[in-house]
């Protein structure tokens, strides 16, 4: 991917940060146009809206389909914004391009599937119109698969390419809906410094209140832009209601964000390393919370079955096995012993508390 073209020709759209905003889904003509007008009044120049929605389970709102392409064209006529939508099949590509959609993106579930990406790449090559395409990371944290999707498009002649980091699915409850694992987009950037890299704080967080800090974090880290879900009436959105914000809120966020004069290359190495540490500490804390929760469940079981809280053989086993596991990955014996004795102490405290507090 060594001769990428600018994502769009108008350089003023790219001046950092590039902002794309709009509803998760186009739900009706008036919802889309009202949102677009609100965004355009806030200075946003690229409108996103999902037309075909890849929902995890059937029976949810799956997008308005082709009818919504007309609404996108109407929103464009009303505001002069460029439009962007998600495509997952060659038929989507053909319909979106013939309806005049300016920018396409490939969603996280699709970029995980090389057959689907190849079909899309081939459809774009048949159309031959140099349409910009943004590729979201695959749902699973696999950088090579993400790069593979970009390479398939590039090899088929799509040279206006960009990447969107939207976090990775993980089992269980986390602070973020999709865990950011920032080191993965960092590595993408290291390998392809010319590839525009956007962050999607809406899908990373899944929560309105985290859009502002995540946007700031992404820009501080040198991302080139943001794609943010915005809806004229977020509480009544038919998809992703919890993470959508009004155009006015988006404006406030963008006004308060500090824009760094820093492309990634200017971000110092120590800043990047500290960001890695912050991300890992978040994971550590989440894992600790999970471990404490299981420890509480064990405490309840012990209580119900009259089993004493402390069982020294179990503790000895844990220490022995953790110390040898740690040795294999270069963590010293004393350090592991120290950490696990603190963790064990806290687990015992939790379980003893259960005994004294419950009936
Ligand atoms: C979207 O952008 O609305 C979407 C479906 O995102 P993702 O592919 O990141 O889940
Ligand atoms: Mn969404």
PDB file of N, CA and C in Angstrom, residues 45 48 50 171 205 227 239 263 266 268 274 281 304 311 323:
ATOM      1  N   UNK A  45     -18.927  18.194   8.186  1.00  0.00           N
ATOM      2  CA  UNK A  45     -19.084  18.188   6.733  1.00  0.00           C
ATOM      3  C   UNK A  45     -19.216  16.812   6.114  1.00  0.00           C
ATOM      4  N   UNK A  48     -22.481  10.430   8.387  1.00  0.00           N
ATOM      5  CA  UNK A  48     -22.539   8.974   8.353  1.00  0.00           C
ATOM      6  C   UNK A  48     -23.960   8.529   8.676  1.00  0.00           C
ATOM      7  N   UNK A  50     -25.973   4.405   8.904  1.00  0.00           N
ATOM      8  CA  UNK A  50     -26.068   3.001   8.488  1.00  0.00           C
ATOM      9  C   UNK A  50     -27.404   2.768   7.805  1.00  0.00           C
ATOM     10  N   UNK A 171     -15.431 -11.100  25.719  1.00  0.00           N
ATOM     11  CA  UNK A 171     -16.459 -11.759  26.509  1.00  0.00           C
ATOM     12  C   UNK A 171     -16.519 -11.124  27.900  1.00  0.00           C
ATOM     13  N   UNK A 205     -16.729   2.902  23.173  1.00  0.00           N
ATOM     14  CA  UNK A 205     -17.246   3.070  24.539  1.00  0.00           C
ATOM     15  C   UNK A 205     -18.616   2.456  24.733  1.00  0.00           C
ATOM     16  N   UNK A 227     -14.918   9.321  14.038  1.00  0.00           N
ATOM     17  CA  UNK A 227     -16.259   9.064  13.504  1.00  0.00           C
ATOM     18  C   UNK A 227     -17.153   8.864  14.724  1.00  0.00           C
ATOM     19  N   UNK A 239     -31.145   2.067  17.084  1.00  0.00           N
ATOM     20  CA  UNK A 239     -29.967   1.227  17.340  1.00  0.00           C
ATOM     21  C   UNK A 239     -28.936   2.081  18.073  1.00  0.00           C
ATOM     22  N   UNK A 263       0.868  15.161  14.733  1.00  0.00           N
ATOM     23  CA  UNK A 263       0.567  13.939  14.033  1.00  0.00           C
ATOM     24  C   UNK A 263       1.264  12.871  14.850  1.00  0.00           C
ATOM     25  N   UNK A 266       4.794  13.083  15.662  1.00  0.00           N
ATOM     26  CA  UNK A 266       5.305  14.044  16.631  1.00  0.00           C
ATOM     27  C   UNK A 266       5.030  13.585  18.061  1.00  0.00           C
ATOM     28  N   UNK A 268       5.575  11.816  21.242  1.00  0.00           N
ATOM     29  CA  UNK A 268       6.861  11.287  21.680  1.00  0.00           C
ATOM     30  C   UNK A 268       6.716   9.822  22.083  1.00  0.00           C
ATOM     31  N   UNK A 274       3.407   5.495  27.667  1.00  0.00           N
ATOM     32  CA  UNK A 274       2.521   5.728  28.819  1.00  0.00           C
ATOM     33  C   UNK A 274       1.080   5.374  28.488  1.00  0.00           C
ATOM     34  N   UNK A 281      -3.210  -0.993  32.491  1.00  0.00           N
ATOM     35  CA  UNK A 281      -3.686  -0.859  33.869  1.00  0.00           C
ATOM     36  C   UNK A 281      -5.207  -0.989  33.927  1.00  0.00           C
ATOM     37  N   UNK A 304     -22.576 -21.684  52.218  1.00  0.00           N
ATOM     38  CA  UNK A 304     -23.732 -22.585  52.119  1.00  0.00           C
ATOM     39  C   UNK A 304     -23.363 -24.023  52.458  1.00  0.00           C
ATOM     40  N   UNK A 311      -8.161 -22.239  53.046  1.00  0.00           N
ATOM     41  CA  UNK A 311      -7.669 -23.607  52.896  1.00  0.00           C
ATOM     42  C   UNK A 311      -6.236 -23.523  52.404  1.00  0.00           C
ATOM     43  N   UNK A 323       3.808 -18.939  40.508  1.00  0.00           N
ATOM     44  CA  UNK A 323       5.244 -18.622  40.482  1.00  0.00           C
ATOM     45  C   UNK A 323       5.912 -19.318  39.297  1.00  0.00           C
TER      46      UNK A 323
END
